[in-house]
Amino acid sequence: MEQRIEELIAHMTLEEKAAQMVQVPYNQVTREEALEWAKKGAGSFLHVLGDEARELQAAAVKSRLGVPVLFGIDAIHGHGLNDHATIFPSQLALACSWDLELCTEMGHVTAREVATDGLHWTFSPVLCLARDLRWGRVDETFGEDAVLSGELGAAVIKGYQGDDLSAPDSILACAKHYIGYGEAVGARDACDTEITFRKLKDIFVIPFRKAVEAGCATVMTAYGSVDGTPFTISRKAMKELLREELGFQGFVVTDWDNVASLVTKQYVCENLAEASKKSAEAGNDMIMTTTAFFEEVIRLVRDGKLKEKVIDDAVRHILTVKLRMGLFEQPEKKGIPGCIGCEEHLETAKEAARESIVLLKNNGILPLRNRKRIAVIGPNADDIKAQYGDWTYFTHPNFHEKKIPVRPYVTVLEGIRRIAEVEDTEISYIKGCGVLSERDDAVEQAVALAKECDTIVFVPGDNVALHGEFHDRANLELSGKQEELYLALRKTGIPLVTLLVTSKPLCIPKEAESDALVIAFNGGMFGGQAAAEVLFGRYNPCGRLPVSFPYHSGQLPVYYNCLPGWHGGKYVDFPAEPLFSFGEGLSYTKFHYENLRFSADSLLAEIDLTNAGDRTGSEVVQVYFRDVVSSVMTPVKKLIAFRRVTLAPGETRTIGFQLRREDFALVDEQERTVTEPGEFILMVGHSSKTEDLIQTGFYLNDQSDKSDL
Ligand code: BGC
């Protein structure tokens, strides 16, 4: 393969090589311009589907060297930009499952559908951490924890890529956005981050390391900057950390117009020539949308201002991936004809939606039984767009914003109605108010309807007007009149369940006082059905929060793995703890933990888990640790391992975790990753809350042997 690539590079003109580095945005050029780009050897196009992609590929393979193009798409939770595809829960919703197999299956289904559309590459998974929840893109992440994000991300990558990139139904994954993007100051999308390199390596690199280990073929550069240097031109982040330290072998693509942004938004380059030179030298192999890069680098090389080797290296990275994909033999991915939106895929989406539901409070009202008449009230009860969330064909401006979602899908209202019909329960529905605003009398009408019922299911939340790129929020309270509606409904004294359909955690301390609280992050096609199944006990909820819920936006950040040392330990007007913590989630059965054993010799942790209730249920066993004294400050608690386990009523099982010494590592002042000898505490249990964990202490010595406390 190496020889073939070197021969090809040797035959390529400078123009052909520069073109390989360009990714053309299909929606921003005319069809003729796109064909021109294909003929001159553009490396890739993004946001083009089906036959239009096939036409471009035909032009590319007829070009002088016939190097096939790669087609990239944002298949973020399913191949959502195709209007007949299977739409999965958002990444955050999927993360509630803590289920690696499910993540792989989601990736696999998505890959089959993307490949069947003739495309090769999805810009997924997102490995940014959601630590400041005001950020508009929290829904795209796996939540706040680096280890959880890394494990789930690697599982999804496995699903996209499979074992063989040349298989007809495998596509390239893209770990993005490298790196620290979610950590922008004030949660202002794409702004500077205040992360040091030590901290980058200690926390934010963890999921990317996992992605690289999983063989992720591509990585996307983040928009933001680290300590004033845009990631796009951070040689330290790209060359030293990604290539040299992590050993990344694939190719790097910039994010949208990153190169031009160096001139127009970040003001670190005088002109496009300088921006192109610095971006190429930092290690960006493919340039998304800044097509002028093409002329600039040709001129730079001709003028002796950029070494041709820089271009050759980038082209080598790109061609290696194309060759591994078998594109030269088979330029078009064949996929599995007829699989887009097929029954089998929809079943996987249903299962994913079920596992994404998190029950956070239940005073006994759930599961709903023997109800005569239920009032379903709230803006997100019957809003499929709010349920889908971002990155679907009708939420994305480049696609068909005005289109009506294609069936099959099930909203909450519909899901409730279907079950109620069988249970002989009457359902009355009124929206009550919008997510943003509504008529003045709507709240009164909702209260009047509620008074005729014996139960209220209140369904508030947010929608794409309030999240996504360019949509950061300062205030995470329920928007519009939703809080007013809640308080009015609560005042009736009728038993009330709040079912929050939301892109991300909102501040809902009052709603948390409902008789039951259920969280449904953007659940995709079957989010409504899954929520209804949980409400009526048809499905035993098993979701666990991958992200904490604050009481108030002013409490942010509120992630569980904070550093110690806060004078006072809380705000004077709010507690230190979140309203709901990372890892929390209830079930209709109860789990008991006992008998934690850990040996510092073997690093094997074991605990006995019993299903003490009368229903089969799934628990996520979570393992955390604390480094008691360390050379740099370390978190009060850090997730180290987890496992999802299903137990029958009365069943007890010993759950074992084989840990490794490097799992206890930190990044020291010299930016070295080391496991420092000394005392540690291991904690195992149901959530990140101290009261949910059983703990034991142990020592790690220099030789990694001996002595339990
Ligand atoms: C986003 C990326 C996305 C790209 C292509 C950018 O604005 O930040 O996540 O993959 O657009 O659509």
XYZ file of C-alpha atoms and ligand atoms in Angstrom:
721
model
C 0.000 0.000 0.000
C 2.810 2.383 0.958
C 4.497 1.854 -2.387
C 1.294 2.454 -4.288
C 0.732 5.704 -2.418
C 4.286 6.925 -2.969
C 4.002 6.182 -6.679
C 0.728 8.024 -6.869
C 2.107 11.056 -5.029
C 5.115 11.079 -7.333
C 2.776 11.213 -10.325
C 0.593 13.984 -8.959
C 1.028 17.580 -9.983
C 1.127 20.235 -7.273
C -2.421 21.228 -8.314
C -3.671 17.679 -7.959
C -2.122 17.385 -4.528
C -3.476 20.726 -3.338
C -6.943 19.724 -4.586
C -6.827 16.528 -2.498
C -6.602 18.753 0.562
C -9.811 20.609 -0.270
C -13.258 19.652 0.974
C -15.910 21.425 -1.071
C -19.266 22.403 0.515
C -21.772 21.164 -2.057
C -24.469 23.572 -0.989
C -22.249 26.593 -1.511
C -21.228 25.965 -5.108
C -23.213 25.461 -8.306
C -23.517 21.988 -9.778
C -21.110 23.001 -12.548
C -18.564 24.311 -10.061
C -18.866 21.096 -8.068
C -18.210 19.041 -11.194
C -15.199 21.214 -11.977
C -13.837 20.537 -8.491
C -14.406 16.804 -8.922
C -12.516 16.871 -12.218
C -9.553 18.714 -10.795
C -9.265 16.169 -7.999
C -10.954 17.633 -4.908
C -10.297 15.334 -1.978
C -13.802 15.478 -0.622
C -17.266 17.040 -0.700
C -19.571 17.527 2.210
C -23.322 17.710 2.463
C -24.245 15.962 -0.746
C -26.476 12.913 -0.903
C -27.341 10.044 -3.219
C -27.375 10.631 -6.972
C -25.712 14.038 -6.798
C -22.792 12.391 -5.003
C -22.703 9.608 -7.586
C -22.504 12.152 -10.404
C -19.514 13.850 -8.763
C -17.786 10.531 -8.158
C -18.187 9.579 -11.806
C -16.481 12.851 -12.780
C -13.664 12.304 -10.278
C -12.789 8.803 -11.396
C -12.640 10.018 -14.999
C -10.072 12.687 -14.084
C -6.396 12.292 -15.016
C -5.405 10.093 -12.072
C -8.912 9.011 -11.196
C -8.522 9.488 -7.449
C -12.001 8.942 -5.982
C -13.534 11.597 -3.728
C -14.740 11.057 -0.187
C -18.256 12.201 0.654
C -18.701 13.425 4.217
C -21.960 14.042 6.035
C -23.140 14.966 9.509
C -24.814 11.688 10.407
C -24.836 12.656 14.051
C -27.668 10.578 15.494
C -28.505 8.458 12.534
C -28.229 9.554 8.918
C -30.506 12.420 9.861
C -29.938 14.634 6.839
C -31.663 12.048 4.659
C -35.387 12.372 5.164
C -36.083 8.637 5.130
C -33.330 7.562 7.462
C -33.576 6.103 10.959
C -33.273 8.900 13.508
C -31.664 7.808 16.760
C -31.594 9.576 20.108
C -29.098 12.440 20.253
C -25.633 11.568 21.479
C -26.484 12.893 24.959
C -29.649 10.786 25.043
C -27.756 7.727 23.859
C -25.163 8.338 26.560
C -27.877 7.824 29.211
C -27.760 4.134 28.279
C -24.106 3.708 29.308
C -24.467 0.765 26.932
C -21.436 0.059 24.760
C -23.103 -2.596 22.617
C -26.029 -0.340 21.891
C -23.654 2.461 20.861
C -21.873 0.109 18.480
C -25.198 -1.022 17.066
C -26.305 2.582 16.550
C -23.041 3.246 14.732
C -23.474 0.174 12.593
C -27.030 0.998 11.566
C -25.998 4.559 10.743
C -23.051 3.319 8.698
C -25.293 1.027 6.665
C -27.671 3.866 5.874
C -24.933 6.401 5.076
C -23.113 3.888 2.858
C -26.330 2.985 1.077
C -26.592 6.668 0.152
C -23.222 6.302 -1.584
C -21.361 8.236 1.136
C -18.206 7.324 3.025
C -17.783 9.396 6.098
C -19.673 10.772 9.080
C -18.513 13.724 11.170
C -19.193 11.838 14.372
C -18.725 11.141 17.283
C -18.439 14.369 19.223
C -15.921 13.888 22.009
C -16.210 17.337 23.557
C -17.178 17.408 27.208
C -20.329 19.191 28.337
C -19.137 20.918 31.477
C -20.732 24.325 31.009
C -24.310 23.518 30.133
C -25.064 26.935 28.697
C -23.178 25.816 25.590
C -25.523 25.286 22.644
C -24.067 21.920 21.640
C -24.387 19.940 24.861
C -26.884 17.618 23.130
C -24.162 16.494 20.711
C -21.843 15.262 23.457
C -21.728 12.127 25.602
C -21.954 14.358 28.669
C -19.498 15.712 31.182
C -17.104 12.846 31.831
C -13.986 12.054 29.818
C -13.917 8.309 30.537
C -17.589 7.763 29.756
C -17.250 9.849 26.556
C -14.175 7.907 25.521
C -15.754 4.495 26.065
C -19.019 5.360 24.333
C -17.175 7.192 21.559
C -14.938 4.200 20.881
C -17.997 1.935 20.799
C -19.708 4.174 18.237
C -16.531 4.330 16.125
C -16.422 0.540 16.117
C -19.986 0.548 14.802
C -19.261 3.054 12.018
C -15.999 1.566 10.835
C -16.398 -2.134 11.631
C -13.286 -4.296 11.254
C -12.725 -3.522 7.613
C -13.022 -0.058 6.117
C -13.505 -1.531 2.665
C -16.692 -3.399 3.643
C -19.723 -2.196 1.678
C -21.423 -0.965 4.830
C -18.591 0.576 6.811
C -17.905 4.292 6.874
C -15.218 6.539 8.318
C -15.739 8.003 11.768
C -14.491 11.463 12.726
C -13.554 12.233 16.327
C -14.379 15.885 16.850
C -13.850 18.625 17.758
C -10.194 18.354 18.597
C -9.879 19.648 21.294
C -11.397 21.438 24.290
C -14.172 22.948 22.155
C -16.877 22.501 24.810
C -14.789 24.408 27.303
C -15.127 27.844 25.677
C -15.190 30.663 28.184
C -18.747 31.521 29.234
C -19.941 28.598 27.075
C -19.660 30.986 24.123
C -19.476 28.653 21.166
C -16.052 28.692 19.453
C -14.522 31.232 21.861
C -11.202 30.896 23.627
C -10.724 28.237 26.291
C -8.766 28.760 29.458
C -7.350 25.258 29.480
C -3.664 24.715 30.065
C -1.869 21.982 28.170
C -1.488 20.008 31.360
C -5.230 20.061 31.796
C -5.834 19.258 28.129
C -3.779 16.141 28.593
C -5.263 15.311 31.967
C -8.921 15.532 30.951
C -9.839 16.505 27.409
C -7.464 14.236 25.567
C -8.835 11.088 27.234
C -11.746 10.477 24.823
C -9.525 11.269 21.826
C -6.930 8.820 23.050
C -9.658 6.171 23.195
C -10.824 7.113 19.702
C -7.315 6.785 18.314
C -6.922 3.413 20.034
C -10.208 2.362 18.432
C -8.669 3.141 15.041
C -10.727 6.251 14.282
C -9.772 7.213 10.730
C -10.262 10.970 10.947
C -10.189 13.809 13.470
C -11.731 17.275 13.124
C -10.002 20.394 14.431
C -12.057 22.511 16.838
C -13.114 26.093 16.186
C -11.797 27.524 19.432
C -8.394 28.343 20.785
C -6.180 27.334 23.647
C -4.620 30.133 25.583
C -4.897 32.453 22.580
C -3.700 30.024 19.896
C -6.486 28.757 17.619
C -6.522 24.958 17.652
C -6.298 25.109 13.856
C -2.714 26.295 14.080
C -1.673 24.753 17.374
C 1.265 22.574 16.383
C 1.537 21.493 19.975
C -2.014 20.134 19.997
C -1.902 18.709 16.498
C 1.626 17.484 15.957
C 3.003 16.828 19.434
C -0.124 15.608 21.151
C -2.272 14.052 18.429
C 0.320 12.636 16.060
C 3.331 12.004 18.261
C 1.885 11.240 21.669
C -1.419 9.619 20.730
C -0.005 8.083 17.568
C -2.922 9.110 15.337
C -2.501 7.573 11.870
C -5.496 8.885 9.938
C -6.118 12.344 8.508
C -7.194 15.612 10.105
C -9.970 17.753 8.643
C -10.579 21.312 9.815
C -14.002 22.406 10.930
C -16.109 24.702 8.735
C -13.989 27.499 7.269
C -11.451 27.334 10.122
C -8.696 28.565 7.816
C -10.510 31.738 6.788
C -11.578 32.289 10.406
C -7.925 32.789 11.328
C -8.170 35.985 9.278
C -11.805 37.026 9.650
C -12.716 36.005 13.200
C -9.645 35.237 15.247
C -7.350 37.897 13.755
C -4.138 35.902 14.052
C -3.290 35.950 10.339
C -3.023 38.926 8.020
C -4.385 37.117 4.999
C -5.432 33.762 3.584
C -1.922 32.967 2.425
C -0.597 33.158 5.969
C -3.625 31.270 7.308
C -3.211 28.515 4.714
C 0.499 28.143 5.407
C 0.046 27.970 9.180
C -2.906 25.565 8.951
C -1.047 23.192 6.655
C 2.125 23.351 8.725
C 0.225 22.679 11.945
C -1.015 19.394 10.513
C -4.466 19.946 8.992
C -4.650 17.525 6.085
C -8.010 18.453 4.656
C -9.493 21.926 4.642
C -13.238 22.086 5.080
C -14.991 24.695 2.900
C -12.142 27.245 2.596
C -11.670 26.400 -1.069
C -9.373 29.395 -1.663
C -6.766 27.373 0.235
C -6.188 25.609 -3.089
C -4.752 28.634 -4.920
C -2.985 29.886 -1.813
C -0.919 26.763 -1.144
C 0.001 26.372 -4.793
C 1.325 29.930 -4.775
C 3.075 29.426 -1.434
C 4.923 26.341 -2.664
C 5.828 27.983 -5.991
C 7.164 31.045 -4.132
C 9.253 28.831 -1.858
C 7.270 29.874 1.225
C 5.825 26.443 1.981
C 7.651 23.161 1.656
C 6.011 20.768 -0.805
C 6.661 18.036 1.758
C 3.944 19.543 3.951
C 1.455 19.005 1.126
C 2.821 15.531 0.411
C 2.396 14.503 4.043
C -1.212 15.646 4.076
C -1.976 13.913 0.777
C -0.308 10.755 2.062
C -2.611 10.742 5.090
C -5.688 11.218 2.904
C -4.733 8.669 0.261
C -3.888 6.079 2.886
C -7.435 6.292 4.209
C -8.886 6.197 0.686
C -6.856 3.138 -0.094
C -7.749 1.405 3.153
C -11.364 2.030 2.241
C -10.834 0.281 -1.057
C -12.073 3.341 -2.923
C -9.732 2.870 -5.845
C -11.346 -0.487 -6.576
C -14.857 0.491 -5.532
C -15.319 4.292 -5.417
C -18.937 4.122 -4.382
C -20.014 2.541 -1.138
C -22.748 0.077 -1.913
C -24.284 -0.232 1.517
C -27.218 -2.590 1.883
C -29.873 -1.760 -0.713
C -33.256 -1.129 0.875
C -31.891 -0.718 4.400
C -32.585 2.997 4.863
C -35.301 3.250 7.507
C -35.939 -0.516 7.390
C -37.829 -2.339 10.140
C -34.696 -3.818 11.711
C -33.072 -0.382 11.969
C -36.208 1.132 13.444
C -36.186 -1.567 16.127
C -32.645 -0.552 17.125
C -33.779 3.066 17.306
C -36.674 2.017 19.564
C -34.355 0.150 21.907
C -31.969 3.104 21.987
C -34.845 5.446 22.815
C -35.955 3.204 25.679
C -32.482 3.050 27.175
C -32.173 6.824 26.931
C -35.020 7.593 29.354
C -33.955 8.576 32.877
C -36.314 8.377 35.849
C -35.089 10.823 38.470
C -37.907 10.928 41.000
C -40.877 8.734 41.795
C -43.017 9.044 44.897
C -44.892 5.923 43.845
C -47.158 7.450 41.215
C -45.245 5.607 38.476
C -45.876 3.333 36.756
C -49.273 4.872 36.006
C -52.013 2.357 36.802
C -55.795 2.455 36.935
C -55.994 6.063 35.791
C -59.372 7.124 34.434
C -58.421 10.304 32.645
C -54.978 11.763 32.124
C -54.318 15.350 31.035
C -51.272 15.563 28.791
C -50.117 19.180 28.818
C -47.051 21.005 27.577
C -45.309 22.289 24.465
C -43.181 19.200 23.824
C -45.883 16.566 24.213
C -46.667 16.570 20.538
C -43.738 18.276 18.859
C -41.668 15.869 16.791
C -39.113 18.525 15.890
C -38.369 19.231 19.561
C -38.151 15.490 20.145
C -35.690 14.973 17.283
C -33.405 17.848 18.274
C -30.552 19.054 16.125
C -28.942 17.606 12.984
C -31.908 16.310 11.081
C -32.999 17.334 7.615
C -35.601 19.765 8.909
C -33.412 21.447 11.502
C -30.407 21.990 9.313
C -30.406 25.123 7.164
C -28.489 23.444 4.345
C -31.155 20.830 3.874
C -34.929 21.042 3.930
C -35.872 23.082 6.939
C -39.446 23.415 5.773
C -40.012 19.702 5.309
C -42.444 17.787 7.456
C -40.874 14.869 9.332
C -41.480 11.547 7.677
C -43.303 8.753 9.511
C -42.867 6.481 11.336
C -42.266 8.449 14.506
C -44.100 8.571 17.793
C -44.501 11.703 19.905
C -45.107 11.515 23.641
C -48.811 12.206 23.144
C -49.158 9.505 20.564
C -47.175 7.041 22.678
C -49.411 7.732 25.679
C -52.569 7.467 23.584
C -51.563 4.089 22.178
C -51.026 2.576 25.607
C -54.004 4.345 27.177
C -56.285 2.823 24.578
C -55.391 -0.651 25.760
C -55.560 0.345 29.430
C -58.960 1.981 29.015
C -57.706 5.368 30.131
C -59.014 8.559 28.573
C -56.409 11.033 27.355
C -57.037 14.772 27.006
C -54.409 16.980 25.474
C -53.772 20.694 25.409
C -50.475 22.375 24.640
C -50.894 24.985 27.369
C -48.066 27.159 26.130
C -45.195 27.143 23.661
C -41.521 26.720 24.437
C -41.073 30.376 23.596
C -44.425 32.127 23.941
C -48.134 31.498 23.661
C -51.535 33.126 23.905
C -52.348 34.637 27.288
C -55.375 32.442 27.980
C -53.596 29.144 27.179
C -52.472 28.491 30.753
C -56.002 28.964 32.105
C -57.418 26.585 29.514
C -54.827 23.979 30.436
C -55.690 24.278 34.127
C -59.387 23.950 33.329
C -58.710 20.753 31.379
C -56.445 19.369 34.102
C -59.203 19.814 36.660
C -61.330 17.312 34.767
C -58.602 14.655 35.040
C -57.121 12.511 37.815
C -53.490 12.778 36.637
C -51.396 15.353 34.835
C -48.459 14.497 32.600
C -46.671 17.802 32.074
C -44.251 17.859 29.116
C -42.066 21.005 29.020
C -38.602 21.394 27.473
C -36.674 23.251 24.802
C -36.338 23.102 21.031
C -33.841 24.011 18.320
C -34.545 27.698 18.765
C -32.774 27.306 22.102
C -29.870 24.995 21.345
C -27.385 24.037 18.654
C -24.586 25.979 17.030
C -24.963 29.747 17.511
C -27.544 29.051 20.247
C -25.840 29.293 23.616
C -28.043 30.219 26.553
C -27.313 32.389 29.571
C -30.376 31.206 31.452
C -31.302 27.543 31.622
C -34.646 27.952 33.322
C -37.763 26.756 31.536
C -38.417 29.330 28.835
C -41.599 31.228 27.968
C -44.587 30.514 30.153
C -43.666 26.949 30.972
C -42.838 27.608 34.616
C -46.036 29.608 35.065
C -47.964 26.735 33.510
C -46.280 24.223 35.814
C -47.046 26.232 38.942
C -50.680 26.664 37.914
C -51.047 22.933 37.269
C -49.323 22.060 40.535
C -51.711 24.324 42.410
C -54.628 22.110 41.379
C -53.254 19.423 43.724
C -53.808 16.770 41.055
C -51.001 14.171 40.938
C -48.475 15.425 38.437
C -45.651 13.787 36.523
C -43.134 16.036 34.769
C -41.631 14.554 31.629
C -38.912 16.889 30.408
C -38.221 16.622 26.654
C -35.031 18.569 26.298
C -31.744 18.836 24.451
C -29.776 19.202 27.688
C -30.167 19.737 31.436
C -32.365 22.675 32.335
C -32.785 24.284 35.767
C -35.931 22.694 37.112
C -35.823 22.723 40.935
C -39.563 23.403 41.128
C -40.505 20.742 38.606
C -38.316 18.327 40.561
C -40.984 18.586 43.267
C -43.503 16.891 40.958
C -44.729 13.473 42.071
C -42.408 11.991 39.478
C -39.760 13.388 37.183
C -38.684 11.714 33.963
C -36.015 13.043 31.601
C -36.255 12.360 27.902
C -33.396 13.997 26.058
C -33.922 14.200 22.280
C -35.060 10.633 21.775
C -35.308 10.522 17.995
C -38.154 8.791 16.187
C -39.330 6.727 19.118
C -38.524 9.027 22.017
C -42.233 9.554 22.663
C -43.048 5.869 22.574
C -40.172 5.058 24.931
C -41.246 7.742 27.405
C -44.839 6.463 27.365
C -43.663 2.890 27.913
C -41.753 4.050 30.987
C -44.679 6.080 32.342
C -47.007 3.070 32.135
C -44.420 0.565 33.327
C -44.223 -1.268 30.015
C -40.487 -0.661 30.181
C -38.401 -0.602 33.322
C -36.272 2.574 33.072
C -32.526 2.079 33.204
C -31.043 5.382 31.967
C -28.391 7.099 34.082
C -27.434 10.757 33.775
C -24.242 11.349 31.783
C -24.367 14.956 32.918
C -25.410 16.794 36.087
C -28.482 19.023 36.432
C -27.851 22.372 38.145
C -30.348 24.184 40.369
C -29.453 27.447 38.733
C -27.330 28.646 35.805
C -25.208 30.660 38.235
C -24.057 27.382 39.776
C -22.274 26.335 36.576
C -20.030 24.471 36.148
C -21.495 21.784 38.332
C -19.799 18.593 37.064
C -19.153 15.926 39.674
C -15.372 15.589 39.223
C -14.424 19.030 40.504
C -11.228 19.881 42.338
C -11.264 20.318 46.127
C -10.454 23.458 48.080
C -13.548 25.659 47.892
C -13.705 27.959 50.923
C -17.164 27.507 52.350
C -17.839 24.564 50.067
C -21.079 26.033 48.728
C -22.645 29.243 47.457
C -24.346 31.304 50.136
C -27.558 31.092 48.158
C -27.228 27.636 46.584
C -25.763 24.289 47.549
C -22.524 23.018 46.060
C -24.207 19.898 44.758
C -26.230 19.809 41.596
C -29.963 19.199 41.649
C -29.251 15.777 40.105
C -25.784 14.288 39.806
C -23.840 12.474 37.158
C -24.757 8.787 37.203
C -28.169 9.168 38.858
C -31.242 7.335 37.595
C -33.961 5.172 39.150
C -35.700 1.999 38.139
C -38.907 0.179 39.066
C -36.787 -2.283 40.975
C -34.132 -1.776 43.673
C -30.474 -2.732 43.630
C -28.318 -3.458 46.655
C -24.550 -3.278 46.721
C -22.432 -5.069 49.294
C -19.106 -6.618 49.990
C -16.648 -4.492 48.005
C -13.286 -6.253 47.612
C -10.203 -4.762 46.033
C -6.669 -5.990 45.865
C -3.868 -3.559 45.137
C -1.876 -6.575 43.938
C -4.174 -7.745 41.217
C -6.078 -4.457 40.806
C -9.245 -6.522 40.652
C -12.335 -4.877 42.184
C -15.378 -6.997 42.960
C -18.759 -6.209 44.422
C -21.953 -8.173 44.971
C -25.013 -6.689 43.323
C -28.542 -7.877 44.119
C -31.816 -7.053 42.444
C -33.882 -6.670 45.598
C -37.120 -5.754 43.859
C -39.729 -7.759 42.024
C -38.953 -6.775 38.439
C -36.109 -7.585 36.131
C -34.043 -4.446 35.792
C -30.753 -3.026 34.589
C -28.233 -1.270 36.768
C -25.117 0.612 35.765
C -22.384 -0.273 38.253
C -20.057 2.708 38.505
C -16.474 2.679 39.791
C -14.776 5.886 40.921
C -11.506 6.665 42.681
C -9.740 9.435 44.484
C -6.018 9.983 44.722
C -5.688 11.010 48.365
C -2.467 13.026 48.097
C -0.963 13.885 44.723
C 1.640 16.261 43.306
C -1.037 18.238 41.487
C -4.615 18.641 42.649
C -6.881 15.818 41.534
C -10.695 15.569 41.481
C -12.722 14.647 44.529
C -13.899 11.644 42.518
C -13.182 10.318 39.067
C -14.993 7.652 37.046
C -12.668 4.811 36.200
C -14.959 2.016 34.962
C -18.620 1.060 34.616
C -20.764 -1.837 33.511
C -24.428 -2.217 32.638
C -25.900 -5.352 34.193
C -29.393 -6.865 33.944
C -30.609 -8.934 36.891
C -33.764 -10.952 37.499
C -35.717 -10.333 40.729
C -33.793 -11.731 43.695
C -30.702 -12.434 41.618
C -27.257 -11.658 43.048
C -24.186 -11.405 40.873
C -20.559 -10.605 41.577
C -19.434 -7.837 39.289
C -15.706 -7.678 38.689
C -13.585 -4.899 37.234
C -10.015 -5.556 36.187
C -8.385 -2.173 36.623
C -4.955 -1.154 35.406
C -2.332 0.906 37.150
C -2.554 3.563 34.443
C -6.253 4.033 35.211
C -5.117 5.856 38.358
C -2.775 8.187 36.479
C -2.602 11.954 36.557
C -0.736 14.471 34.420
C 1.926 16.120 36.522
C 3.380 19.605 36.406
C 5.848 18.537 33.696
C 2.906 17.267 31.623
C 3.938 13.645 32.117
C 1.237 11.022 32.525
C 2.165 9.144 35.696
C 0.594 6.979 38.381
C 1.973 8.357 41.614
C 2.433 5.889 44.452
C 0.457 6.492 47.620
C -2.980 6.180 49.115
C -6.119 5.912 46.982
C -9.789 5.425 47.651
C -11.914 3.221 45.440
C -15.680 3.797 45.338
C -18.272 1.540 43.734
C -22.011 2.016 43.518
C -25.083 3.431 41.884
C -24.133 7.052 41.058
C -21.439 9.668 41.621
C -23.139 10.770 44.853
C -21.084 9.828 47.904
C -24.127 8.320 49.642
C -24.599 5.959 46.694
C -21.057 4.560 46.896
C -19.284 1.943 48.986
C -15.589 2.659 49.417
C -12.311 1.051 50.321
C -8.794 2.439 50.635
C -5.554 1.027 49.257
C -1.943 1.885 48.563
C -0.104 1.755 45.278
C 3.642 1.612 45.793
C 6.422 2.255 43.339
C 6.541 -1.303 42.092
C 2.771 -1.412 41.951
C 2.607 -4.152 44.566
C 1.185 -4.750 47.984
C -0.730 -3.623 50.953
C -4.445 -3.130 51.261
C -5.242 -0.658 53.988
C -19.687 21.930 12.980
C -19.213 20.519 12.774
C -19.813 19.941 11.530
C -19.467 20.829 10.357
C -20.000 20.319 9.030
C -19.543 22.770 11.738
O -20.156 23.993 11.877
O -18.971 22.526 14.036
O -19.541 19.766 13.900
O -19.373 18.630 11.329
O -20.028 22.114 10.591
O -21.365 20.454 8.960
